[in-house]
Amino acid sequence: MAHLLFRLRYVTDEEAMEVRSLLAEHGFDTYETQAGFFRLGVDAIWLRDETQREAAEAALAVYQAERFTKARQAHAEAVSQGDAPTLWRRLAAHPFQVTLVIVAVVMVVLLTLLPFLGLTR
């Protein structure tokens, strides 16, 4: 029976291609499914051979640990160089968009707290 190995929803194309090539390099027998038009299915990579499950999961765990380490290093470098995204940089780059988001958050908070503030009858 097939085993769900890797979900592809919210995964970048780059990461999906890296996972596909990793699994192909190790010779795992896999196939992919798509969620379909109404998103009722699952975008995923499945393992056909259950006997390869532990090896495939171990290879994916190593890959994900390496990817996590690289992302942490890239973020640390961005912070040390002063290039990391912050609220103030986003506000300077997109003032209208950030202002709209702040207004929306304030409106949601006010609508949520309105019954407790005694302003309604």
Backbone as XML, in Angstrom:
<?xml version="1.0"?>
<chain id="A" units="angstrom">
  <residue number="1" name="MET">
    <atom name="N" x="0.836" y="-1.178" z="0.000"/>
    <atom name="CA" x="0.000" y="0.000" z="0.000"/>
    <atom name="C" x="0.884" y="1.246" z="0.000"/>
  </residue>
  <residue number="2" name="ALA">
    <atom name="N" x="0.441" y="2.277" z="-0.698"/>
    <atom name="CA" x="1.221" y="3.504" z="-0.826"/>
    <atom name="C" x="1.265" y="4.256" z="0.505"/>
  </residue>
  <residue number="3" name="HIS">
    <atom name="N" x="2.350" y="5.008" z="0.674"/>
    <atom name="CA" x="2.545" y="5.786" z="1.898"/>
    <atom name="C" x="2.765" y="7.251" z="1.515"/>
  </residue>
  <residue number="4" name="LEU">
    <atom name="N" x="2.025" y="8.152" z="2.186"/>
    <atom name="CA" x="2.200" y="9.587" z="1.969"/>
    <atom name="C" x="3.572" y="9.987" z="2.492"/>
  </residue>
  <residue number="5" name="LEU">
    <atom name="N" x="4.407" y="10.469" z="1.600"/>
    <atom name="CA" x="5.783" y="10.774" z="1.976"/>
    <atom name="C" x="6.013" y="12.271" z="2.184"/>
  </residue>
  <residue number="6" name="PHE">
    <atom name="N" x="5.449" y="13.113" z="1.304"/>
    <atom name="CA" x="5.758" y="14.544" z="1.355"/>
    <atom name="C" x="4.605" y="15.330" z="0.758"/>
  </residue>
  <residue number="7" name="ARG">
    <atom name="N" x="4.001" y="16.199" z="1.558"/>
    <atom name="CA" x="2.919" y="17.063" z="1.054"/>
    <atom name="C" x="3.514" y="18.235" z="0.294"/>
  </residue>
  <residue number="8" name="LEU">
    <atom name="N" x="2.915" y="18.560" z="-0.833"/>
    <atom name="CA" x="3.434" y="19.628" z="-1.683"/>
    <atom name="C" x="2.681" y="20.948" z="-1.540"/>
  </residue>
  <residue number="9" name="ARG">
    <atom name="N" x="1.654" y="20.973" z="-0.722"/>
    <atom name="CA" x="0.906" y="22.220" z="-0.548"/>
    <atom name="C" x="1.766" y="23.204" z="0.245"/>
  </residue>
  <residue number="10" name="TYR">
    <atom name="N" x="1.799" y="24.442" z="-0.184"/>
    <atom name="CA" x="2.574" y="25.530" z="0.421"/>
    <atom name="C" x="4.086" y="25.312" z="0.303"/>
  </residue>
  <residue number="11" name="VAL">
    <atom name="N" x="4.518" y="24.477" z="-0.626"/>
    <atom name="CA" x="5.940" y="24.231" z="-0.846"/>
    <atom name="C" x="6.346" y="24.989" z="-2.101"/>
  </residue>
  <residue number="12" name="THR">
    <atom name="N" x="7.494" y="25.642" z="-2.046"/>
    <atom name="CA" x="7.971" y="26.364" z="-3.225"/>
    <atom name="C" x="8.347" y="25.374" z="-4.326"/>
  </residue>
  <residue number="13" name="ASP">
    <atom name="N" x="8.347" y="25.862" z="-5.564"/>
    <atom name="CA" x="8.727" y="25.011" z="-6.691"/>
    <atom name="C" x="10.160" y="24.516" z="-6.539"/>
  </residue>
  <residue number="14" name="GLU">
    <atom name="N" x="11.029" y="25.380" z="-6.018"/>
    <atom name="CA" x="12.430" y="25.010" z="-5.812"/>
    <atom name="C" x="12.550" y="23.823" z="-4.853"/>
  </residue>
  <residue number="15" name="GLU">
    <atom name="N" x="11.851" y="23.893" z="-3.728"/>
    <atom name="CA" x="11.919" y="22.811" z="-2.753"/>
    <atom name="C" x="11.310" y="21.532" z="-3.313"/>
  </residue>
  <residue number="16" name="ALA">
    <atom name="N" x="10.206" y="21.651" z="-4.035"/>
    <atom name="CA" x="9.575" y="20.466" z="-4.624"/>
    <atom name="C" x="10.520" y="19.782" z="-5.605"/>
  </residue>
  <residue number="17" name="MET">
    <atom name="N" x="11.218" y="20.572" z="-6.425"/>
    <atom name="CA" x="12.169" y="19.984" z="-7.373"/>
    <atom name="C" x="13.338" y="19.326" z="-6.643"/>
  </residue>
  <residue number="18" name="GLU">
    <atom name="N" x="13.804" y="19.939" z="-5.566"/>
    <atom name="CA" x="14.891" y="19.337" z="-4.787"/>
    <atom name="C" x="14.464" y="18.012" z="-4.173"/>
  </residue>
  <residue number="19" name="VAL">
    <atom name="N" x="13.232" y="17.954" z="-3.656"/>
    <atom name="CA" x="12.738" y="16.707" z="-3.055"/>
    <atom name="C" x="12.584" y="15.634" z="-4.123"/>
  </residue>
  <residue number="20" name="ARG">
    <atom name="N" x="12.041" y="16.005" z="-5.288"/>
    <atom name="CA" x="11.893" y="15.040" z="-6.379"/>
    <atom name="C" x="13.240" y="14.470" z="-6.795"/>
  </residue>
  <residue number="21" name="SER">
    <atom name="N" x="14.233" y="15.353" z="-6.960"/>
    <atom name="CA" x="15.554" y="14.881" z="-7.383"/>
    <atom name="C" x="16.222" y="14.036" z="-6.297"/>
  </residue>
  <residue number="22" name="LEU">
    <atom name="N" x="16.025" y="14.403" z="-5.032"/>
    <atom name="CA" x="16.577" y="13.617" z="-3.925"/>
    <atom name="C" x="16.009" y="12.195" z="-3.936"/>
  </residue>
  <residue number="23" name="LEU">
    <atom name="N" x="14.703" y="12.102" z="-4.078"/>
    <atom name="CA" x="14.063" y="10.783" z="-4.086"/>
    <atom name="C" x="14.474" y="9.974" z="-5.315"/>
  </residue>
  <residue number="24" name="ALA">
    <atom name="N" x="14.633" y="10.653" z="-6.449"/>
    <atom name="CA" x="15.067" y="9.955" z="-7.663"/>
    <atom name="C" x="16.509" y="9.478" z="-7.533"/>
  </residue>
  <residue number="25" name="GLU">
    <atom name="N" x="17.372" y="10.305" z="-6.930"/>
    <atom name="CA" x="18.773" y="9.915" z="-6.737"/>
    <atom name="C" x="18.896" y="8.655" z="-5.894"/>
  </residue>
  <residue number="26" name="HIS">
    <atom name="N" x="18.051" y="8.540" z="-4.874"/>
    <atom name="CA" x="18.112" y="7.374" z="-4.002"/>
    <atom name="C" x="17.342" y="6.184" z="-4.568"/>
  </residue>
  <residue number="27" name="GLY">
    <atom name="N" x="16.674" y="6.369" z="-5.686"/>
    <atom name="CA" x="15.991" y="5.268" z="-6.356"/>
    <atom name="C" x="14.680" y="4.845" z="-5.713"/>
  </residue>
  <residue number="28" name="PHE">
    <atom name="N" x="14.009" y="5.767" z="-5.031"/>
    <atom name="CA" x="12.729" y="5.431" z="-4.414"/>
    <atom name="C" x="11.634" y="5.438" z="-5.477"/>
  </residue>
  <residue number="29" name="ASP">
    <atom name="N" x="10.724" y="4.494" z="-5.385"/>
    <atom name="CA" x="9.613" y="4.361" z="-6.317"/>
    <atom name="C" x="8.472" y="5.250" z="-5.825"/>
  </residue>
  <residue number="30" name="THR">
    <atom name="N" x="8.308" y="6.422" z="-6.448"/>
    <atom name="CA" x="7.323" y="7.403" z="-5.994"/>
    <atom name="C" x="6.393" y="7.796" z="-7.129"/>
  </residue>
  <residue number="31" name="TYR">
    <atom name="N" x="5.297" y="8.431" z="-6.743"/>
    <atom name="CA" x="4.401" y="9.075" z="-7.698"/>
    <atom name="C" x="3.773" y="10.275" z="-7.017"/>
  </residue>
  <residue number="32" name="GLU">
    <atom name="N" x="3.196" y="11.169" z="-7.836"/>
    <atom name="CA" x="2.606" y="12.399" z="-7.300"/>
    <atom name="C" x="1.117" y="12.442" z="-7.570"/>
  </residue>
  <residue number="33" name="THR">
    <atom name="N" x="0.409" y="13.094" z="-6.665"/>
    <atom name="CA" x="-1.011" y="13.352" z="-6.864"/>
    <atom name="C" x="-1.249" y="14.857" z="-6.792"/>
  </residue>
  <residue number="34" name="GLN">
    <atom name="N" x="-2.314" y="15.295" z="-7.464"/>
    <atom name="CA" x="-2.702" y="16.698" z="-7.458"/>
    <atom name="C" x="-4.026" y="16.837" z="-6.717"/>
  </residue>
  <residue number="35" name="ALA">
    <atom name="N" x="-4.253" y="17.986" z="-6.111"/>
    <atom name="CA" x="-5.480" y="18.207" z="-5.343"/>
    <atom name="C" x="-6.696" y="18.355" z="-6.244"/>
  </residue>
  <residue number="36" name="GLY">
    <atom name="N" x="-6.507" y="18.747" z="-7.468"/>
    <atom name="CA" x="-7.623" y="18.907" z="-8.380"/>
    <atom name="C" x="-8.224" y="20.301" z="-8.328"/>
  </residue>
  <residue number="37" name="PHE">
    <atom name="N" x="-9.223" y="20.507" z="-9.176"/>
    <atom name="CA" x="-9.823" y="21.822" z="-9.333"/>
    <atom name="C" x="-10.469" y="22.329" z="-8.047"/>
  </residue>
  <residue number="38" name="PHE">
    <atom name="N" x="-11.199" y="21.485" z="-7.349"/>
    <atom name="CA" x="-11.893" y="21.899" z="-6.130"/>
    <atom name="C" x="-11.066" y="21.670" z="-4.861"/>
  </residue>
  <residue number="39" name="ARG">
    <atom name="N" x="-9.785" y="21.286" z="-5.018"/>
    <atom name="CA" x="-8.857" y="21.080" z="-3.898"/>
    <atom name="C" x="-9.353" y="19.997" z="-2.932"/>
  </residue>
  <residue number="40" name="LEU">
    <atom name="N" x="-10.013" y="18.979" z="-3.460"/>
    <atom name="CA" x="-10.508" y="17.900" z="-2.613"/>
    <atom name="C" x="-9.464" y="16.805" z="-2.396"/>
  </residue>
  <residue number="41" name="GLY">
    <atom name="N" x="-8.464" y="16.756" z="-3.248"/>
    <atom name="CA" x="-7.409" y="15.764" z="-3.118"/>
    <atom name="C" x="-6.223" y="16.314" z="-2.345"/>
  </residue>
  <residue number="42" name="VAL">
    <atom name="N" x="-5.084" y="15.661" z="-2.514"/>
    <atom name="CA" x="-3.870" y="16.043" z="-1.798"/>
    <atom name="C" x="-2.734" y="16.216" z="-2.799"/>
  </residue>
  <residue number="43" name="ASP">
    <atom name="N" x="-2.097" y="17.394" z="-2.767"/>
    <atom name="CA" x="-0.871" y="17.593" z="-3.532"/>
    <atom name="C" x="0.239" y="16.928" z="-2.732"/>
  </residue>
  <residue number="44" name="ALA">
    <atom name="N" x="0.769" y="15.818" z="-3.234"/>
    <atom name="CA" x="1.743" y="15.085" z="-2.433"/>
    <atom name="C" x="2.596" y="14.169" z="-3.289"/>
  </residue>
  <residue number="45" name="ILE">
    <atom name="N" x="3.693" y="13.748" z="-2.683"/>
    <atom name="CA" x="4.537" y="12.700" z="-3.248"/>
    <atom name="C" x="4.308" y="11.466" z="-2.399"/>
  </residue>
  <residue number="46" name="TRP">
    <atom name="N" x="3.994" y="10.372" z="-3.054"/>
    <atom name="CA" x="3.677" y="9.112" z="-2.374"/>
    <atom name="C" x="4.749" y="8.080" z="-2.674"/>
  </residue>
  <residue number="47" name="LEU">
    <atom name="N" x="4.995" y="7.220" z="-1.730"/>
    <atom name="CA" x="5.959" y="6.130" z="-1.878"/>
    <atom name="C" x="5.184" y="4.860" z="-2.182"/>
  </residue>
  <residue number="48" name="ARG">
    <atom name="N" x="5.494" y="4.209" z="-3.302"/>
    <atom name="CA" x="4.766" y="3.000" z="-3.697"/>
    <atom name="C" x="5.151" y="1.791" z="-2.842"/>
  </residue>
  <residue number="49" name="ASP">
    <atom name="N" x="6.440" y="1.636" z="-2.605"/>
    <atom name="CA" x="6.959" y="0.441" z="-1.928"/>
    <atom name="C" x="7.098" y="0.714" z="-0.433"/>
  </residue>
  <residue number="50" name="GLU">
    <atom name="N" x="6.287" y="0.062" z="0.372"/>
    <atom name="CA" x="6.281" y="0.254" z="1.829"/>
    <atom name="C" x="7.613" y="-0.158" z="2.470"/>
  </residue>
  <residue number="51" name="THR">
    <atom name="N" x="8.354" y="-1.052" z="1.832"/>
    <atom name="CA" x="9.627" y="-1.502" z="2.406"/>
    <atom name="C" x="10.696" y="-0.405" z="2.355"/>
  </residue>
  <residue number="52" name="GLN">
    <atom name="N" x="10.497" y="0.605" z="1.514"/>
    <atom name="CA" x="11.453" y="1.713" z="1.401"/>
    <atom name="C" x="11.105" y="2.876" z="2.325"/>
  </residue>
  <residue number="53" name="ARG">
    <atom name="N" x="10.084" y="2.721" z="3.116"/>
    <atom name="CA" x="9.553" y="3.834" z="3.910"/>
    <atom name="C" x="10.587" y="4.440" z="4.863"/>
  </residue>
  <residue number="54" name="GLU">
    <atom name="N" x="11.241" y="3.626" z="5.656"/>
    <atom name="CA" x="12.200" y="4.149" z="6.639"/>
    <atom name="C" x="13.366" y="4.862" z="5.971"/>
  </residue>
  <residue number="55" name="ALA">
    <atom name="N" x="13.877" y="4.277" z="4.893"/>
    <atom name="CA" x="15.002" y="4.894" z="4.193"/>
    <atom name="C" x="14.585" y="6.226" z="3.557"/>
  </residue>
  <residue number="56" name="ALA">
    <atom name="N" x="13.393" y="6.267" z="2.976"/>
    <atom name="CA" x="12.916" y="7.494" z="2.347"/>
    <atom name="C" x="12.680" y="8.587" z="3.388"/>
  </residue>
  <residue number="57" name="GLU">
    <atom name="N" x="12.077" y="8.232" z="4.508"/>
    <atom name="CA" x="11.837" y="9.215" z="5.559"/>
    <atom name="C" x="13.144" y="9.708" z="6.158"/>
  </residue>
  <residue number="58" name="ALA">
    <atom name="N" x="14.131" y="8.823" z="6.272"/>
    <atom name="CA" x="15.443" y="9.230" z="6.786"/>
    <atom name="C" x="16.125" y="10.193" z="5.817"/>
  </residue>
  <residue number="59" name="ALA">
    <atom name="N" x="16.053" y="9.906" z="4.515"/>
    <atom name="CA" x="16.652" y="10.797" z="3.517"/>
    <atom name="C" x="15.973" y="12.159" z="3.535"/>
  </residue>
  <residue number="60" name="LEU">
    <atom name="N" x="14.651" y="12.175" z="3.664"/>
    <atom name="CA" x="13.926" y="13.450" z="3.742"/>
    <atom name="C" x="14.258" y="14.207" z="5.018"/>
  </residue>
  <residue number="61" name="ALA">
    <atom name="N" x="14.440" y="13.505" z="6.124"/>
    <atom name="CA" x="14.786" y="14.160" z="7.381"/>
    <atom name="C" x="16.153" y="14.838" z="7.279"/>
  </residue>
  <residue number="62" name="VAL">
    <atom name="N" x="17.108" y="14.169" z="6.657"/>
    <atom name="CA" x="18.438" y="14.758" z="6.467"/>
    <atom name="C" x="18.337" y="15.989" z="5.572"/>
  </residue>
  <residue number="63" name="TYR">
    <atom name="N" x="17.581" y="15.872" z="4.476"/>
    <atom name="CA" x="17.402" y="17.004" z="3.560"/>
    <atom name="C" x="16.766" y="18.186" z="4.269"/>
  </residue>
  <residue number="64" name="GLN">
    <atom name="N" x="15.712" y="17.949" z="5.033"/>
    <atom name="CA" x="15.018" y="19.037" z="5.706"/>
    <atom name="C" x="15.885" y="19.678" z="6.784"/>
  </residue>
  <residue number="65" name="ALA">
    <atom name="N" x="16.701" y="18.892" z="7.470"/>
    <atom name="CA" x="17.615" y="19.458" z="8.467"/>
    <atom name="C" x="18.641" y="20.366" z="7.789"/>
  </residue>
  <residue number="66" name="GLU">
    <atom name="N" x="19.172" y="19.935" z="6.638"/>
    <atom name="CA" x="20.130" y="20.764" z="5.901"/>
    <atom name="C" x="19.464" y="22.043" z="5.402"/>
  </residue>
  <residue number="67" name="ARG">
    <atom name="N" x="18.251" y="21.925" z="4.902"/>
    <atom name="CA" x="17.527" y="23.104" z="4.398"/>
    <atom name="C" x="17.248" y="24.085" z="5.536"/>
  </residue>
  <residue number="68" name="PHE">
    <atom name="N" x="16.884" y="23.563" z="6.702"/>
    <atom name="CA" x="16.635" y="24.403" z="7.865"/>
    <atom name="C" x="17.910" y="25.147" z="8.271"/>
  </residue>
  <residue number="69" name="THR">
    <atom name="N" x="19.024" y="24.450" z="8.285"/>
    <atom name="CA" x="20.304" y="25.066" z="8.656"/>
    <atom name="C" x="20.678" y="26.167" z="7.677"/>
  </residue>
  <residue number="70" name="LYS">
    <atom name="N" x="20.497" y="25.916" z="6.379"/>
    <atom name="CA" x="20.817" y="26.930" z="5.373"/>
    <atom name="C" x="19.920" y="28.162" z="5.528"/>
  </residue>
  <residue number="71" name="ALA">
    <atom name="N" x="18.642" y="27.936" z="5.808"/>
    <atom name="CA" x="17.720" y="29.063" z="5.971"/>
    <atom name="C" x="18.084" y="29.887" z="7.206"/>
  </residue>
  <residue number="72" name="ARG">
    <atom name="N" x="18.455" y="29.212" z="8.296"/>
    <atom name="CA" x="18.864" y="29.932" z="9.502"/>
    <atom name="C" x="20.128" y="30.748" z="9.248"/>
  </residue>
  <residue number="73" name="GLN">
    <atom name="N" x="21.084" y="30.166" z="8.520"/>
    <atom name="CA" x="22.315" y="30.884" z="8.204"/>
    <atom name="C" x="22.030" y="32.095" z="7.319"/>
  </residue>
  <residue number="74" name="ALA">
    <atom name="N" x="21.158" y="31.927" z="6.325"/>
    <atom name="CA" x="20.821" y="33.044" z="5.437"/>
    <atom name="C" x="20.134" y="34.157" z="6.218"/>
  </residue>
  <residue number="75" name="HIS">
    <atom name="N" x="19.268" y="33.797" z="7.151"/>
    <atom name="CA" x="18.603" y="34.810" z="7.965"/>
    <atom name="C" x="19.598" y="35.510" z="8.889"/>
  </residue>
  <residue number="76" name="ALA">
    <atom name="N" x="20.502" y="34.742" z="9.489"/>
    <atom name="CA" x="21.511" y="35.336" z="10.369"/>
    <atom name="C" x="22.407" y="36.304" z="9.593"/>
  </residue>
  <residue number="77" name="GLU">
    <atom name="N" x="22.769" y="35.936" z="8.364"/>
    <atom name="CA" x="23.579" y="36.826" z="7.532"/>
    <atom name="C" x="22.807" y="38.103" z="7.190"/>
  </residue>
  <residue number="78" name="ALA">
    <atom name="N" x="21.527" y="37.958" z="6.884"/>
    <atom name="CA" x="20.710" y="39.129" z="6.556"/>
    <atom name="C" x="20.594" y="40.055" z="7.758"/>
  </residue>
  <residue number="79" name="VAL">
    <atom name="N" x="20.452" y="39.476" z="8.944"/>
    <atom name="CA" x="20.364" y="40.293" z="10.163"/>
    <atom name="C" x="21.688" y="41.002" z="10.416"/>
  </residue>
  <residue number="80" name="SER">
    <atom name="N" x="22.798" y="40.283" z="10.267"/>
    <atom name="CA" x="24.101" y="40.891" z="10.530"/>
    <atom name="C" x="24.439" y="41.978" z="9.512"/>
  </residue>
  <residue number="81" name="GLN">
    <atom name="N" x="23.952" y="41.846" z="8.276"/>
    <atom name="CA" x="24.201" y="42.859" z="7.255"/>
    <atom name="C" x="23.157" y="43.967" z="7.278"/>
  </residue>
  <residue number="82" name="GLY">
    <atom name="N" x="22.130" y="43.796" z="8.090"/>
    <atom name="CA" x="21.083" y="44.806" z="8.180"/>
    <atom name="C" x="20.069" y="44.725" z="7.055"/>
  </residue>
  <residue number="83" name="ASP">
    <atom name="N" x="19.966" y="43.570" z="6.400"/>
    <atom name="CA" x="19.038" y="43.399" z="5.287"/>
    <atom name="C" x="17.796" y="42.608" z="5.658"/>
  </residue>
  <residue number="84" name="ALA">
    <atom name="N" x="17.662" y="42.203" z="6.898"/>
    <atom name="CA" x="16.516" y="41.394" z="7.311"/>
    <atom name="C" x="15.245" y="42.238" z="7.270"/>
  </residue>
  <residue number="85" name="PRO">
    <atom name="N" x="14.138" y="41.639" z="6.814"/>
    <atom name="CA" x="12.890" y="42.412" z="6.758"/>
    <atom name="C" x="12.372" y="42.730" z="8.156"/>
  </residue>
  <residue number="86" name="THR">
    <atom name="N" x="11.999" y="43.983" z="8.342"/>
    <atom name="CA" x="11.410" y="44.428" z="9.606"/>
    <atom name="C" x="10.128" y="45.188" z="9.280"/>
  </residue>
  <residue number="87" name="LEU">
    <atom name="N" x="9.357" y="45.482" z="10.306"/>
    <atom name="CA" x="8.123" y="46.229" z="10.098"/>
    <atom name="C" x="8.412" y="47.600" z="9.494"/>
  </residue>
  <residue number="88" name="TRP">
    <atom name="N" x="9.458" y="48.250" z="9.969"/>
    <atom name="CA" x="9.774" y="49.593" z="9.481"/>
    <atom name="C" x="10.237" y="49.565" z="8.034"/>
  </residue>
  <residue number="89" name="ARG">
    <atom name="N" x="10.979" y="48.547" z="7.641"/>
    <atom name="CA" x="11.405" y="48.438" z="6.240"/>
    <atom name="C" x="10.215" y="48.155" z="5.335"/>
  </residue>
  <residue number="90" name="ARG">
    <atom name="N" x="9.311" y="47.315" z="5.807"/>
    <atom name="CA" x="8.107" y="47.035" z="5.016"/>
    <atom name="C" x="7.241" y="48.280" z="4.907"/>
  </residue>
  <residue number="91" name="LEU">
    <atom name="N" x="7.153" y="49.044" z="6.003"/>
    <atom name="CA" x="6.381" y="50.286" z="5.974"/>
    <atom name="C" x="6.988" y="51.274" z="4.991"/>
  </residue>
  <residue number="92" name="ALA">
    <atom name="N" x="8.305" y="51.355" z="4.955"/>
    <atom name="CA" x="8.967" y="52.265" z="4.018"/>
    <atom name="C" x="8.805" y="51.797" z="2.573"/>
  </residue>
  <residue number="93" name="ALA">
    <atom name="N" x="8.823" y="50.498" z="2.357"/>
    <atom name="CA" x="8.714" y="49.966" z="1.003"/>
    <atom name="C" x="7.276" y="49.974" z="0.490"/>
  </residue>
  <residue number="94" name="HIS">
    <atom name="N" x="6.311" y="49.672" z="1.370"/>
    <atom name="CA" x="4.900" y="49.572" z="0.981"/>
    <atom name="C" x="4.016" y="50.272" z="2.016"/>
  </residue>
  <residue number="95" name="PRO">
    <atom name="N" x="4.065" y="51.589" z="2.076"/>
    <atom name="CA" x="3.328" y="52.284" z="3.141"/>
    <atom name="C" x="1.818" y="52.082" z="3.072"/>
  </residue>
  <residue number="96" name="PHE">
    <atom name="N" x="1.242" y="52.104" z="1.888"/>
    <atom name="CA" x="-0.205" y="51.960" z="1.754"/>
    <atom name="C" x="-0.665" y="50.576" z="2.200"/>
  </residue>
  <residue number="97" name="GLN">
    <atom name="N" x="0.031" y="49.547" z="1.759"/>
    <atom name="CA" x="-0.336" y="48.165" z="2.103"/>
    <atom name="C" x="-0.215" y="47.929" z="3.613"/>
  </residue>
  <residue number="98" name="VAL">
    <atom name="N" x="0.859" y="48.371" z="4.218"/>
    <atom name="CA" x="1.056" y="48.175" z="5.656"/>
    <atom name="C" x="0.014" y="48.959" z="6.446"/>
  </residue>
  <residue number="99" name="THR">
    <atom name="N" x="-0.294" y="50.157" z="6.002"/>
    <atom name="CA" x="-1.320" y="50.949" z="6.687"/>
    <atom name="C" x="-2.678" y="50.262" z="6.618"/>
  </residue>
  <residue number="100" name="LEU">
    <atom name="N" x="-3.034" y="49.718" z="5.466"/>
    <atom name="CA" x="-4.297" y="48.991" z="5.341"/>
    <atom name="C" x="-4.351" y="47.778" z="6.258"/>
  </residue>
  <residue number="101" name="VAL">
    <atom name="N" x="-3.256" y="47.057" z="6.378"/>
    <atom name="CA" x="-3.220" y="45.894" z="7.265"/>
    <atom name="C" x="-3.394" y="46.325" z="8.715"/>
  </residue>
  <residue number="102" name="ILE">
    <atom name="N" x="-2.729" y="47.392" z="9.115"/>
    <atom name="CA" x="-2.856" y="47.885" z="10.495"/>
    <atom name="C" x="-4.280" y="48.333" z="10.773"/>
  </residue>
  <residue number="103" name="VAL">
    <atom name="N" x="-4.900" y="49.035" z="9.815"/>
    <atom name="CA" x="-6.291" y="49.467" z="9.984"/>
    <atom name="C" x="-7.214" y="48.248" z="10.093"/>
  </residue>
  <residue number="104" name="ALA">
    <atom name="N" x="-6.988" y="47.239" z="9.281"/>
    <atom name="CA" x="-7.812" y="46.027" z="9.330"/>
    <atom name="C" x="-7.676" y="45.327" z="10.677"/>
  </residue>
  <residue number="105" name="VAL">
    <atom name="N" x="-6.465" y="45.256" z="11.203"/>
    <atom name="CA" x="-6.252" y="44.617" z="12.512"/>
    <atom name="C" x="-6.972" y="45.402" z="13.604"/>
  </residue>
  <residue number="106" name="VAL">
    <atom name="N" x="-6.875" y="46.714" z="13.566"/>
    <atom name="CA" x="-7.559" y="47.546" z="14.568"/>
    <atom name="C" x="-9.063" y="47.361" z="14.471"/>
  </residue>
  <residue number="107" name="MET">
    <atom name="N" x="-9.595" y="47.304" z="13.263"/>
    <atom name="CA" x="-11.044" y="47.103" z="13.082"/>
    <atom name="C" x="-11.495" y="45.754" z="13.639"/>
  </residue>
  <residue number="108" name="VAL">
    <atom name="N" x="-10.732" y="44.702" z="13.399"/>
    <atom name="CA" x="-11.082" y="43.382" z="13.918"/>
    <atom name="C" x="-11.052" y="43.385" z="15.441"/>
  </residue>
  <residue number="109" name="VAL">
    <atom name="N" x="-10.044" y="44.011" z="16.018"/>
    <atom name="CA" x="-9.952" y="44.087" z="17.477"/>
    <atom name="C" x="-11.125" y="44.872" z="18.045"/>
  </residue>
  <residue number="110" name="LEU">
    <atom name="N" x="-11.466" y="46.000" z="17.426"/>
    <atom name="CA" x="-12.591" y="46.800" z="17.907"/>
    <atom name="C" x="-13.915" y="46.046" z="17.791"/>
  </residue>
  <residue number="111" name="LEU">
    <atom name="N" x="-14.124" y="45.362" z="16.667"/>
    <atom name="CA" x="-15.356" y="44.591" z="16.501"/>
    <atom name="C" x="-15.428" y="43.433" z="17.494"/>
  </residue>
  <residue number="112" name="THR">
    <atom name="N" x="-14.292" y="42.877" z="17.823"/>
    <atom name="CA" x="-14.261" y="41.772" z="18.781"/>
    <atom name="C" x="-14.553" y="42.261" z="20.189"/>
  </residue>
  <residue number="113" name="LEU">
    <atom name="N" x="-14.024" y="43.417" z="20.548"/>
    <atom name="CA" x="-14.179" y="43.941" z="21.905"/>
    <atom name="C" x="-15.416" y="44.807" z="22.109"/>
  </residue>
  <residue number="114" name="LEU">
    <atom name="N" x="-16.096" y="45.165" z="21.033"/>
    <atom name="CA" x="-17.255" y="46.043" z="21.108"/>
    <atom name="C" x="-18.318" y="45.580" z="22.119"/>
  </residue>
  <residue number="115" name="PRO">
    <atom name="N" x="-18.685" y="44.308" z="22.164"/>
    <atom name="CA" x="-19.694" y="43.879" z="23.140"/>
    <atom name="C" x="-19.234" y="44.058" z="24.597"/>
  </residue>
  <residue number="116" name="PHE">
    <atom name="N" x="-17.948" y="44.024" z="24.821"/>
    <atom name="CA" x="-17.425" y="44.111" z="26.181"/>
    <atom name="C" x="-17.164" y="45.553" z="26.635"/>
  </residue>
  <residue number="117" name="LEU">
    <atom name="N" x="-17.171" y="46.476" z="25.699"/>
    <atom name="CA" x="-16.906" y="47.867" z="26.038"/>
    <atom name="C" x="-18.159" y="48.621" z="26.465"/>
  </residue>
  <residue number="118" name="GLY">
    <atom name="N" x="-19.321" y="48.004" z="26.323"/>
    <atom name="CA" x="-20.569" y="48.611" z="26.765"/>
    <atom name="C" x="-21.079" y="49.685" z="25.830"/>
  </residue>
  <residue number="119" name="LEU">
    <atom name="N" x="-20.575" y="49.710" z="24.598"/>
    <atom name="CA" x="-21.001" y="50.716" z="23.635"/>
    <atom name="C" x="-22.237" y="50.275" z="22.858"/>
  </residue>
  <residue number="120" name="THR">
    <atom name="N" x="-22.595" y="49.021" z="22.977"/>
    <atom name="CA" x="-23.772" y="48.521" z="22.276"/>
    <atom name="C" x="-24.921" y="48.381" z="23.260"/>
  </residue>
  <residue number="121" name="ARG">
    <atom name="N" x="-26.114" y="48.384" z="22.772"/>
    <atom name="CA" x="-27.282" y="48.258" z="23.655"/>
    <atom name="C" x="-27.942" y="46.942" z="23.503"/>
  </residue>
</chain>
